[in-house]
Coordinates of C-alpha atoms in Angstrom, one line a residue:
M984 CA -76.2 48.8 -93.6
K985 CA -75.3 45.6 -92.2
F986 CA -73.6 42.7 -94.0
D987 CA -76.8 40.6 -93.6
D988 CA -78.7 43.2 -95.6
V989 CA -76.0 43.2 -98.3
L990 CA -76.4 39.5 -98.6
K991 CA -80.2 40.0 -99.4
I992 CA -79.2 42.0 -102.4
I993 CA -76.4 39.9 -103.7
G994 CA -78.0 36.6 -102.8
D995 CA -77.5 34.8 -99.4
F996 CA -76.8 31.5 -101.1
G997 CA -76.2 32.3 -104.7
K998 CA -73.8 30.7 -107.1
Y999 CA -70.6 32.3 -105.5
Q1000 CA -71.6 30.8 -102.0
K1001 CA -72.4 27.5 -103.4
I1002 CA -68.9 27.2 -105.0
Q1003 CA -67.4 28.1 -101.6
F1004 CA -69.7 25.5 -100.0
V1005 CA -68.4 22.7 -102.2
L1006 CA -64.9 23.5 -101.4
I1007 CA -65.7 23.5 -97.7
C1008 CA -67.4 20.0 -98.0
L1009 CA -64.1 18.8 -99.6
V1010 CA -62.2 19.8 -96.5
A1011 CA -64.8 17.9 -94.3
V1012 CA -64.3 14.8 -96.3
V1013 CA -60.7 14.6 -95.6
S1014 CA -61.1 15.8 -92.0
A1015 CA -63.2 12.5 -91.5
F1016 CA -60.2 10.6 -92.7
L1017 CA -57.9 12.2 -90.0
A1018 CA -60.5 12.0 -87.3
L1019 CA -61.3 8.2 -87.6
N1020 CA -58.3 6.5 -89.3
M1021 CA -57.1 4.9 -85.9
V1022 CA -59.6 2.0 -86.6
F1023 CA -57.5 0.9 -89.5
V1024 CA -54.0 2.4 -88.6
G1025 CA -54.3 1.0 -85.2
G1026 CA -56.3 -2.2 -86.0
T1027 CA -55.4 -5.4 -84.1
P1028 CA -54.8 -8.3 -86.5
Y1029 CA -55.5 -11.9 -85.2
H1030 CA -52.4 -12.9 -83.6
H1031 CA -50.8 -15.5 -81.2
C1032 CA -47.5 -16.2 -79.6
A1033 CA -44.6 -16.8 -82.1
I1034 CA -43.3 -20.4 -81.9
P1035 CA -39.6 -20.5 -81.5
A1036 CA -37.5 -21.3 -84.7
S1037 CA -35.9 -24.3 -83.0
V1038 CA -39.2 -25.8 -81.9
R1039 CA -40.5 -25.3 -85.5
E1040 CA -37.5 -27.0 -87.0
A1041 CA -37.7 -29.8 -84.7
Y1042 CA -41.4 -30.4 -85.2
F1043 CA -41.1 -30.4 -89.1
N1044 CA -38.0 -32.8 -89.0
T1045 CA -39.5 -35.5 -86.8
T1046 CA -43.2 -35.3 -87.6
E1047 CA -45.0 -36.8 -90.8
N1048 CA -47.6 -34.6 -92.6
A1049 CA -46.4 -31.8 -90.6
T1050 CA -48.3 -28.5 -91.1
D1051 CA -48.3 -25.0 -89.8
E1052 CA -51.8 -25.5 -88.3
G1053 CA -50.8 -28.7 -86.4
L1054 CA -47.8 -26.9 -85.0
V1055 CA -50.0 -23.9 -83.9
A1056 CA -52.4 -26.4 -82.4
M1057 CA -49.8 -28.3 -80.4
Y1058 CA -48.4 -25.1 -78.8
I1059 CA -51.2 -22.4 -78.6
P1060 CA -53.9 -23.2 -76.0
L1061 CA -57.5 -22.3 -76.7
D1062 CA -59.5 -19.7 -74.9
K1063 CA -63.0 -20.0 -73.6
K1064 CA -64.3 -19.1 -77.1
G1065 CA -62.5 -21.8 -78.8
D1066 CA -60.0 -19.3 -80.3
Y1067 CA -56.2 -19.4 -79.9
E1068 CA -54.9 -17.6 -77.0
E1069 CA -53.4 -14.3 -77.8
C1070 CA -50.9 -13.8 -74.9
K1071 CA -50.1 -17.4 -73.8
M1072 CA -48.5 -20.5 -75.2
Y1073 CA -47.5 -23.9 -73.9
A1074 CA -44.0 -24.2 -72.5
T1075 CA -41.6 -25.1 -75.3
N1076 CA -39.0 -28.0 -75.0
V1077 CA -37.0 -29.0 -78.0
S1078 CA -36.6 -32.5 -76.8
Y1079 CA -40.3 -32.9 -76.7
S1080 CA -41.4 -36.1 -78.9
F1081 CA -43.8 -35.0 -81.4
A1082 CA -44.1 -38.3 -82.9
T1083 CA -45.5 -39.7 -79.6
A1084 CA -47.5 -36.7 -78.6
A1085 CA -51.1 -37.2 -78.0
P1086 CA -52.6 -34.7 -80.6
G1087 CA -56.0 -35.1 -79.5
I1088 CA -55.6 -33.9 -75.9
I1089 CA -53.3 -31.0 -77.1
L1090 CA -55.9 -29.9 -79.8
N1091 CA -58.3 -29.6 -77.0
G1092 CA -56.3 -27.1 -75.2
T1093 CA -56.0 -29.3 -72.1
A1094 CA -52.7 -30.9 -72.3
E1095 CA -52.4 -32.2 -68.8
G1096 CA -49.1 -31.3 -67.2
R1097 CA -48.2 -28.7 -69.7
E1098 CA -47.4 -25.3 -68.3
T1099 CA -48.2 -22.2 -70.1
Q1100 CA -46.0 -19.1 -70.4
E1101 CA -46.1 -15.6 -71.9
C1102 CA -44.8 -15.2 -75.6
P1103 CA -41.0 -15.6 -75.2
E1104 CA -40.3 -14.6 -78.7
G1105 CA -42.9 -12.0 -79.5
W1106 CA -46.1 -12.7 -81.7
Y1107 CA -47.2 -14.1 -85.0
Y1108 CA -49.7 -11.6 -86.7
S1109 CA -52.2 -12.6 -89.5
H1110 CA -53.1 -10.3 -92.3
D1111 CA -56.7 -10.7 -91.3
P1112 CA -58.7 -8.6 -91.0
F1113 CA -55.9 -5.9 -91.2
G1114 CA -52.6 -5.6 -92.9
K1115 CA -49.6 -4.0 -91.3
T1116 CA -50.8 -1.6 -88.3
I1117 CA -49.0 0.2 -85.5
V1118 CA -50.2 -2.9 -83.5
S1119 CA -48.2 -5.3 -85.3
E1120 CA -45.3 -2.9 -86.1
W1121 CA -44.7 -2.2 -82.2
D1122 CA -46.3 -5.1 -80.5
L1123 CA -49.1 -3.2 -78.9
V1124 CA -50.9 -6.3 -77.7
C1125 CA -51.4 -8.2 -74.5
D1126 CA -49.8 -6.0 -71.7
S1127 CA -49.1 -3.2 -74.1
R1128 CA -52.4 -2.9 -75.8
W1129 CA -53.2 0.1 -73.7
M1130 CA -50.7 2.1 -75.8
R1131 CA -52.9 1.8 -78.8
D1132 CA -55.9 3.1 -77.1
T1133 CA -53.8 5.9 -75.6
A1134 CA -53.0 6.9 -79.1
K1135 CA -56.6 7.3 -79.9
S1136 CA -57.0 9.6 -76.7
I1137 CA -53.8 11.6 -77.6
F1138 CA -55.4 12.5 -81.0
F1139 CA -58.6 13.8 -79.2
A1140 CA -56.6 15.6 -76.7
G1141 CA -54.8 17.3 -79.7
R1142 CA -58.3 18.2 -81.0
L1143 CA -59.2 19.8 -77.5
V1144 CA -56.1 22.0 -77.7
G1145 CA -56.7 22.9 -81.4
A1146 CA -60.2 24.1 -80.7
V1147 CA -59.1 26.2 -77.8
V1148 CA -56.0 27.7 -79.6
F1149 CA -57.1 28.3 -83.3
G1150 CA -60.5 29.6 -82.2
Q1151 CA -58.7 32.6 -80.7
L1152 CA -56.1 32.8 -83.1
S1153 CA -58.5 33.0 -86.2
D1154 CA -60.3 35.7 -84.3
K1155 CA -57.0 37.7 -83.9
F1156 CA -55.3 37.2 -87.2
G1157 CA -58.1 36.1 -89.6
R1158 CA -59.5 32.8 -90.8
K1159 CA -57.3 32.2 -94.0
P1160 CA -53.8 32.7 -92.6
V1161 CA -54.7 30.3 -89.8
F1162 CA -56.2 27.7 -92.2
M1163 CA -53.3 27.8 -94.4
A1164 CA -50.8 27.4 -91.6
C1165 CA -52.7 24.6 -90.0
L1166 CA -52.9 22.9 -93.5
V1167 CA -49.2 23.0 -94.1
L1168 CA -48.6 21.6 -90.6
Q1169 CA -51.2 18.9 -90.9
I1170 CA -49.6 17.6 -94.1
I1171 CA -46.1 17.6 -92.3
A1172 CA -47.5 15.8 -89.2
G1173 CA -49.3 13.2 -91.3
I1174 CA -46.1 12.4 -93.3
A1175 CA -44.0 12.3 -90.2
A1176 CA -46.4 10.0 -88.4
A1177 CA -45.8 7.5 -91.4
F1178 CA -42.2 7.5 -90.8
S1179 CA -42.4 7.2 -87.0
P1180 CA -39.5 5.2 -85.7
N1181 CA -41.2 4.3 -82.4
M1182 CA -44.4 4.8 -80.4
P1183 CA -43.4 7.8 -78.3
F1184 CA -42.6 9.7 -81.6
F1185 CA -45.9 8.5 -83.2
Y1186 CA -47.6 9.9 -80.1
V1187 CA -46.1 13.3 -80.6
V1188 CA -47.1 13.6 -84.3
Y1189 CA -50.4 12.1 -83.8
F1190 CA -51.3 14.7 -81.2
L1191 CA -50.1 17.4 -83.7
Q1192 CA -52.5 15.8 -86.3
G1193 CA -55.3 16.3 -83.8
V1194 CA -54.4 19.9 -83.2
M1195 CA -54.1 20.7 -86.7
Q1196 CA -57.2 18.7 -88.0
V1197 CA -59.4 20.9 -85.9
G1198 CA -57.6 24.0 -87.0
V1199 CA -58.2 23.3 -90.6
F1200 CA -61.7 22.1 -90.4
L1201 CA -63.1 24.8 -87.9
T1202 CA -61.3 27.9 -89.7
V1203 CA -62.5 26.8 -93.3
Y1204 CA -65.9 26.0 -91.9
V1205 CA -66.3 29.5 -90.4
M1206 CA -64.9 31.0 -93.6
G1207 CA -67.6 29.6 -95.7
T1208 CA -70.7 29.7 -93.2
E1209 CA -70.0 33.4 -92.5
L1210 CA -70.7 34.1 -96.3
V1211 CA -74.0 32.5 -96.2
G1212 CA -77.3 34.3 -95.2
P1213 CA -79.1 33.4 -91.9
S1214 CA -82.0 31.5 -93.8
H1215 CA -79.6 28.9 -95.0
R1216 CA -77.1 28.5 -92.1
K1217 CA -78.9 25.5 -90.6
F1218 CA -79.1 23.7 -94.0
T1219 CA -75.5 24.4 -94.8
A1220 CA -74.4 23.3 -91.3
F1221 CA -76.0 19.9 -91.7
C1222 CA -74.6 19.5 -95.2
V1223 CA -71.1 20.0 -94.1
Q1224 CA -71.7 17.3 -91.5
G1225 CA -73.1 15.2 -94.4
A1226 CA -70.0 15.7 -96.2
Y1227 CA -68.0 14.5 -93.2
S1228 CA -70.1 11.3 -93.3
I1229 CA -69.1 10.9 -96.9
G1230 CA -65.5 10.8 -95.8
Y1231 CA -66.4 8.3 -93.1
M1232 CA -67.8 6.0 -95.9
I1233 CA -64.8 6.4 -98.2
L1234 CA -62.2 5.6 -95.5
P1235 CA -62.8 2.0 -95.2
G1236 CA -62.5 1.7 -99.0
L1237 CA -59.0 3.3 -99.0
A1238 CA -58.1 1.1 -95.9
Y1239 CA -59.2 -2.1 -97.6
F1240 CA -57.0 -1.4 -100.8
I1241 CA -54.1 0.2 -98.7
R1242 CA -53.1 -2.4 -96.1
S1243 CA -50.1 -0.8 -94.6
W1244 CA -50.6 1.8 -92.0
K1245 CA -47.8 3.9 -93.3
W1246 CA -49.0 4.2 -96.7
L1247 CA -52.6 4.8 -95.4
E1248 CA -51.2 7.7 -93.3
I1249 CA -49.7 9.1 -96.5
A1250 CA -52.9 8.4 -98.5
I1251 CA -55.1 10.4 -96.2
S1252 CA -52.5 13.3 -95.6
L1253 CA -51.5 14.1 -99.2
P1254 CA -55.0 15.2 -100.6
A1255 CA -54.6 18.1 -98.2
I1256 CA -52.1 19.4 -100.7
F1257 CA -54.8 20.2 -103.0
F1258 CA -56.2 22.5 -100.4
L1259 CA -53.3 24.8 -100.5
S1260 CA -54.9 26.1 -103.8
Y1261 CA -57.6 27.6 -101.6
Y1262 CA -55.2 30.3 -101.0
W1263 CA -56.3 31.8 -104.4
F1264 CA -60.0 30.5 -104.4
V1265 CA -61.4 30.8 -100.9
P1266 CA -61.8 34.4 -99.6
E1267 CA -61.2 35.8 -96.2
S1268 CA -64.4 35.8 -94.0
V1269 CA -66.2 39.2 -94.9
R1270 CA -67.6 39.3 -91.4
W1271 CA -64.0 39.2 -89.9
L1272 CA -62.7 41.8 -92.3
L1273 CA -65.6 44.1 -91.4
S1274 CA -65.2 43.5 -87.5
N1275 CA -61.4 44.6 -88.0
K1276 CA -62.4 47.7 -90.2
K1277 CA -60.8 46.2 -93.4
M1278 CA -63.7 47.8 -95.4
D1279 CA -61.8 47.8 -98.7
Q1280 CA -61.0 44.3 -98.6
A1281 CA -64.5 43.3 -97.8
A1282 CA -65.8 45.4 -100.5
V1283 CA -63.7 43.5 -103.2
I1284 CA -65.1 40.1 -102.0
I1285 CA -68.6 41.5 -102.0
K1286 CA -68.2 42.7 -105.5
K1287 CA -66.8 39.4 -106.7
A1288 CA -69.8 37.6 -105.1
A1289 CA -72.3 40.0 -106.8
K1290 CA -70.6 39.5 -110.1
V1291 CA -70.7 35.6 -109.9
N1292 CA -74.2 35.7 -108.6
N1293 CA -75.2 37.8 -111.7
V1294 CA -76.5 40.7 -109.6
S1295 CA -75.8 44.4 -110.0
L1296 CA -74.4 46.1 -107.0
D1297 CA -74.6 49.8 -106.5
E1298 CA -71.3 51.4 -105.3
A1299 CA -73.5 53.6 -102.9
T1300 CA -74.6 50.3 -101.2
L1301 CA -71.0 49.4 -100.2
T1302 CA -70.4 52.9 -98.9
Q1303 CA -73.4 52.4 -96.5
L1304 CA -71.8 49.1 -95.2
E1305 CA -71.0 49.4 -91.5
A1306 CA -68.6 47.3 -89.4
P1307 CA -70.4 45.4 -86.6
K1308 CA -70.7 47.4 -83.4
K1309 CA -69.0 45.7 -80.5
E1310 CA -71.5 45.8 -77.6
V1311 CA -70.4 47.0 -74.5
E1312 CA -72.2 45.9 -71.4
K1313 CA -72.2 47.7 -68.2
S1314 CA -71.7 44.5 -66.3
A1315 CA -69.3 43.1 -69.0
V1316 CA -66.8 41.9 -66.4
V1317 CA -69.6 39.8 -64.8
E1318 CA -71.6 38.8 -67.7
K1319 CA -68.9 37.7 -70.1
S1320 CA -67.3 35.4 -67.4
C1321 CA -68.1 31.7 -66.9
L1322 CA -69.7 32.5 -63.7
Y1323 CA -72.7 34.1 -65.3
L1324 CA -73.6 30.7 -66.7
V1325 CA -73.9 29.3 -63.1
S1326 CA -75.3 32.7 -61.5
T1327 CA -78.5 31.1 -60.5
L1328 CA -79.6 27.8 -59.6
K1329 CA -81.8 27.4 -62.7
M1330 CA -79.2 28.6 -65.2
A1331 CA -76.4 26.4 -63.6
A1332 CA -78.7 23.4 -63.9
I1333 CA -79.3 24.2 -67.7
S1334 CA -75.6 24.8 -68.3
F1335 CA -74.2 21.5 -66.6
N1336 CA -77.1 19.7 -68.3
V1337 CA -76.0 20.9 -71.7
W1338 CA -72.4 20.3 -71.1
F1339 CA -72.9 16.7 -69.8
N1340 CA -75.1 15.9 -72.8
W1341 CA -72.1 17.1 -74.9
V1342 CA -69.8 14.7 -73.1
V1343 CA -72.2 11.9 -73.6
N1344 CA -72.9 12.5 -77.3
A1345 CA -69.2 12.6 -78.1
L1346 CA -68.3 9.7 -76.0
V1347 CA -70.9 7.5 -77.4
Y1348 CA -70.3 8.8 -81.1
Y1349 CA -66.7 8.1 -81.1
G1350 CA -67.0 5.0 -79.0
L1351 CA -69.2 3.5 -81.5
A1352 CA -67.1 4.7 -84.5
L1353 CA -63.8 3.3 -82.9
N1354 CA -65.5 -0.1 -81.7
T1355 CA -66.6 -1.1 -85.4
S1356 CA -64.1 -3.9 -85.4
E1357 CA -65.6 -5.6 -82.4
I1358 CA -69.1 -6.0 -83.6
G1359 CA -68.2 -9.0 -85.6
G1360 CA -68.2 -9.7 -89.5
N1361 CA -66.3 -7.7 -91.9
V1362 CA -64.9 -4.6 -90.2
Y1363 CA -64.6 -2.6 -93.6
I1364 CA -68.4 -3.2 -94.3
N1365 CA -69.4 -2.3 -90.7
F1366 CA -67.4 0.9 -90.8
F1367 CA -69.0 1.8 -94.1
L1368 CA -72.6 1.2 -92.7
A1369 CA -71.7 3.3 -89.6
G1370 CA -70.8 6.2 -91.8
A1371 CA -73.9 5.6 -94.3
V1372 CA -76.4 5.8 -91.5
E1373 CA -75.3 9.3 -90.6
I1374 CA -76.9 10.6 -93.8
P1375 CA -80.5 9.6 -92.9
A1376 CA -79.6 11.0 -89.3
Y1377 CA -79.2 14.5 -90.8
I1378 CA -82.1 14.2 -92.8
I1379 CA -84.2 13.4 -89.7
C1380 CA -82.7 16.5 -88.2
V1381 CA -83.7 18.7 -91.0
F1382 CA -87.3 17.6 -91.3
L1383 CA -88.1 16.9 -87.7
L1384 CA -86.3 19.5 -85.7
D1385 CA -88.8 22.2 -86.3
R1386 CA -91.7 20.0 -85.9
L1387 CA -91.1 18.0 -82.7
G1388 CA -89.0 20.4 -80.9
R1389 CA -85.5 20.2 -79.7
R1390 CA -86.1 18.4 -76.2
R1391 CA -88.4 15.6 -77.3
L1392 CA -86.4 14.8 -80.4
I1393 CA -83.1 14.7 -78.5
C1394 CA -84.6 12.5 -75.8
G1395 CA -86.3 10.0 -78.2
L1396 CA -83.1 9.7 -80.3
M1397 CA -80.7 9.2 -77.3
V1398 CA -83.1 6.8 -75.4
I1399 CA -83.6 4.6 -78.6
G1400 CA -79.9 4.6 -79.3
G1401 CA -79.1 3.9 -75.8
I1402 CA -81.5 0.9 -75.7
T1403 CA -80.1 -0.6 -79.0
C1404 CA -76.5 -0.1 -77.9
G1405 CA -77.2 -2.0 -74.6
I1406 CA -79.0 -4.9 -76.4
V1407 CA -76.0 -5.4 -78.9
P1408 CA -73.6 -7.4 -76.5
F1409 CA -76.4 -9.9 -75.5
I1410 CA -77.0 -11.0 -79.0
P1411 CA -75.6 -14.4 -79.6
S1412 CA -72.9 -14.6 -82.2
S1413 CA -72.9 -17.2 -85.0
P1414 CA -70.9 -20.4 -84.1
E1415 CA -69.2 -20.0 -87.5
K1416 CA -65.9 -18.0 -87.1
G1417 CA -66.1 -14.8 -89.2
A1418 CA -69.8 -15.0 -89.9
V1419 CA -71.7 -11.8 -90.1
N1420 CA -74.1 -11.1 -87.1
W1421 CA -76.6 -8.9 -89.0
A1422 CA -78.8 -8.5 -86.0
A1423 CA -75.9 -7.0 -84.0
I1424 CA -74.9 -5.0 -87.0
T1425 CA -78.3 -3.6 -87.5
L1426 CA -79.0 -2.5 -83.9
A1427 CA -75.5 -1.0 -83.7
S1428 CA -76.3 0.9 -86.9
I1429 CA -79.6 2.2 -85.4
G1430 CA -77.7 3.3 -82.3
K1431 CA -75.1 5.1 -84.5
L1432 CA -77.9 6.8 -86.4
C1433 CA -79.7 8.0 -83.4
I1434 CA -76.5 9.4 -81.7
T1435 CA -75.4 11.1 -84.8
A1436 CA -78.8 12.9 -85.0
S1437 CA -78.7 14.0 -81.4
Y1438 CA -75.1 15.2 -81.7
G1439 CA -76.1 17.4 -84.5
I1440 CA -79.1 18.8 -82.6
I1441 CA -77.4 19.4 -79.3
Y1442 CA -75.1 21.9 -81.0
L1443 CA -78.1 23.9 -82.3
F1444 CA -79.8 23.5 -78.9
A1445 CA -76.9 24.9 -76.9
A1446 CA -76.6 27.9 -79.3
E1447 CA -80.2 28.6 -78.6
V1448 CA -80.2 28.2 -74.8
F1449 CA -77.3 30.2 -73.7
P1450 CA -77.8 34.0 -73.3
T1451 CA -76.3 36.3 -75.9
C1452 CA -73.7 38.0 -73.7
V1453 CA -72.1 34.6 -72.9
R1454 CA -73.1 32.4 -75.8
N1455 CA -69.6 32.1 -77.1
V1456 CA -68.3 31.2 -73.5
G1457 CA -71.1 28.7 -73.2
M1458 CA -70.4 27.0 -76.5
G1459 CA -66.8 27.0 -75.9
I1460 CA -67.2 25.2 -72.8
A1461 CA -69.6 22.7 -74.6
S1462 CA -67.1 22.2 -77.4
M1463 CA -64.3 21.4 -74.8
S1464 CA -66.8 18.9 -73.1
A1465 CA -67.2 17.1 -76.4
R1466 CA -63.4 16.8 -76.6
I1467 CA -63.3 15.4 -73.2
G1468 CA -65.9 12.7 -74.4
G1469 CA -63.6 11.9 -77.3
I1470 CA -60.6 11.5 -75.1
L1471 CA -62.5 9.2 -72.7
A1472 CA -64.1 7.0 -75.5
P1473 CA -60.9 4.9 -76.2
F1474 CA -60.4 4.2 -72.4
V1475 CA -63.9 2.9 -72.1
L1476 CA -63.3 0.7 -75.1
L1477 CA -60.2 -0.6 -73.2
I1478 CA -62.4 -2.1 -70.6
G1479 CA -63.9 -4.3 -73.4
E1480 CA -60.4 -6.1 -73.3
Y1481 CA -61.4 -7.4 -70.0
S1482 CA -65.1 -7.6 -70.3
A1483 CA -66.5 -7.3 -73.9
P1484 CA -70.1 -6.2 -73.1
V1485 CA -69.3 -3.4 -70.6
P1486 CA -68.4 -0.6 -73.1
L1487 CA -71.6 -0.9 -75.2
I1488 CA -73.7 -1.2 -71.9
L1489 CA -72.0 1.8 -70.6
F1490 CA -72.6 3.8 -73.8
G1491 CA -76.4 2.6 -73.7
V1492 CA -76.9 3.5 -70.0
L1493 CA -75.1 7.1 -70.5
S1494 CA -77.1 7.8 -73.6
I1495 CA -80.4 6.9 -71.9
I1496 CA -79.5 9.2 -68.9
G1497 CA -78.5 12.1 -71.3
G1498 CA -81.8 11.7 -73.1
L1499 CA -83.8 11.8 -70.0
T1500 CA -81.9 14.7 -68.6
S1501 CA -82.6 16.8 -71.8
L1502 CA -86.3 16.9 -70.9
L1503 CA -85.3 19.1 -68.1
L1504 CA -84.0 21.8 -70.5
P1505 CA -86.3 24.5 -71.7
E1506 CA -87.8 24.1 -75.1
T1507 CA -86.2 26.7 -77.7
L1508 CA -88.5 26.2 -80.6
G1509 CA -90.4 29.1 -81.5
R1510 CA -88.7 31.2 -78.9
P1511 CA -86.1 34.2 -79.4
L1512 CA -82.6 33.7 -78.6
P1513 CA -82.2 34.8 -74.9
E1514 CA -80.3 37.9 -74.2
T1515 CA -80.0 37.5 -70.4
V1516 CA -80.4 34.9 -67.7
E1517 CA -83.7 36.3 -67.1
D1518 CA -84.8 35.4 -70.5
V1519 CA -83.6 31.9 -70.1
H1520 CA -85.7 31.6 -67.0
A1521 CA -88.8 32.9 -68.9
M1522 CA -88.1 30.1 -71.4
V1523 CA -88.0 27.5 -68.6
T1524 CA -91.4 29.0 -67.3
A1525 CA -92.9 28.8 -70.7
T1526 CA -91.8 25.2 -71.2
F1527 CA -92.8 23.6 -67.7
K1528 CA -95.8 25.9 -66.6
R1529 CA -99.3 24.9 -68.0
K1530 CA -100.8 28.1 -67.0
K1531 CA -99.5 31.3 -68.6
T1532 CA -97.8 33.5 -66.4
T1533 CA -96.9 37.2 -66.8
E1534 CA -93.3 36.2 -68.1
E1535 CA -94.8 34.0 -70.9
I1536 CA -97.5 36.4 -72.0
N1537 CA -94.6 39.0 -72.5
L1538 CA -92.1 36.5 -74.0
P1539 CA -92.1 37.4 -77.7
E1540 CA -92.7 34.8 -80.3
M1541 CA -89.9 34.1 -82.8
A1542 CA -90.0 33.9 -86.6
D1543 CA -89.3 30.7 -88.6
E1544 CA -85.7 31.3 -88.6
N1545 CA -85.3 30.7 -84.8
G1546 CA -82.7 27.8 -85.2
E1547 CA -79.9 29.8 -86.5
K1548 CA -76.7 29.6 -84.7
A1549 CA -75.2 32.6 -83.0

């Protein structure tokens, strides 16, 4: 008897599984804090060159009705938008006669004959819209602004390493010990980040945060989902992503009330201490225990689940429980390698298409998330809305996925999302400083909704299109592709420092291209999971040939549970 058969007896999503599911969702909430905190930890406050103290003293001693605004207007030029320059100021001269200056000329930013210079004594930082951040802590502006965006990419590089390392470790040593170890190290890394003495040290601990964040989330997610029956896996998967979105919405509230990046780092790291209690409440994966012949430990967990679910379980049922048989392929050396995914022209085209779409979805998703402060208006409200639109995105997935099919839904979502992203930079902003540009925010929210939904679908789509013998390999490369997209996103945003419209236009173009290329993939709705490359070829034929061929006729139909992840 297989474990799925036992789940049918004790309940594949009973009270016991629901309790575990809630605990997993709490981890997802905190995981969102860690993944997206750089928007606030690394936010760039309004700033301009600091005016030397000697100049300030001379100005206030010799000028009637002297004000800070008047001094700034006298020494800080205006840029093309009418805002104060962030990286330049007029050359200072203590002997300059403030009383005889021509304020009108200077206030227009066109003081003839006055040379400009880079900030000789650093910068002045406003507390609007952020408080103390790593940008103001270590002057990550002007020629050093790339260091802030590099920190974002370093975090995603850590996630890439974590996905590779802890996936293998959890398979070897078990989900629970890896989860607990990552949890402890994640807390330590978060506290260490808050007390970073300099940017290089922050890079190191922030990289470790990325590594551990993935280790914590992936292992606990697997622990819970492996206890759920096949008929509920798709639903629970999207619900966990929904919990992540709730964390997305809570984060701006925390950042609004905690305006110091150090205390914010501590605030989002300490809640993980609560998860240490999972050592007593969250069981090891039963499937992992069975696959490693730990039958007695698996039986204990199954009995507890049956008791909580108020189901009587016969001891004879447990004695019939079998460990999963490891399939041995004759051509295992070939079939379990990456080469099998590109062994034919059709299979190679499908593999690279799927991996490309993972890169695009991750690039655009994190690009939009990290670009929240550039849309205009209140960054905290914008960020909350960007998280809120993810909830209807997942609802769309649940209701339309098995009605419209994978290909058409992904294409439609990515094309619509790409068009809205591309339009945003061309929407004129309000002449009033700080005014909310609702048109831009609305279109950006639609784009975020669409890319969130397509990101959720592409995961399921990939699991359904790769052959069974190399499905884990294909999904592993797809996951790595997504991490690469996350690493690239901050550098694309860095281009916006020199040409503001470029990042969103690039996100839009790539999203449209990704959506159109997804139409070249075979439709997996209503089809069995392919076992071999030949099965994938048959799906391609069934998708694109109008007349039925022998391959289509022999292709078995699939039950309504076709969308389950392997």
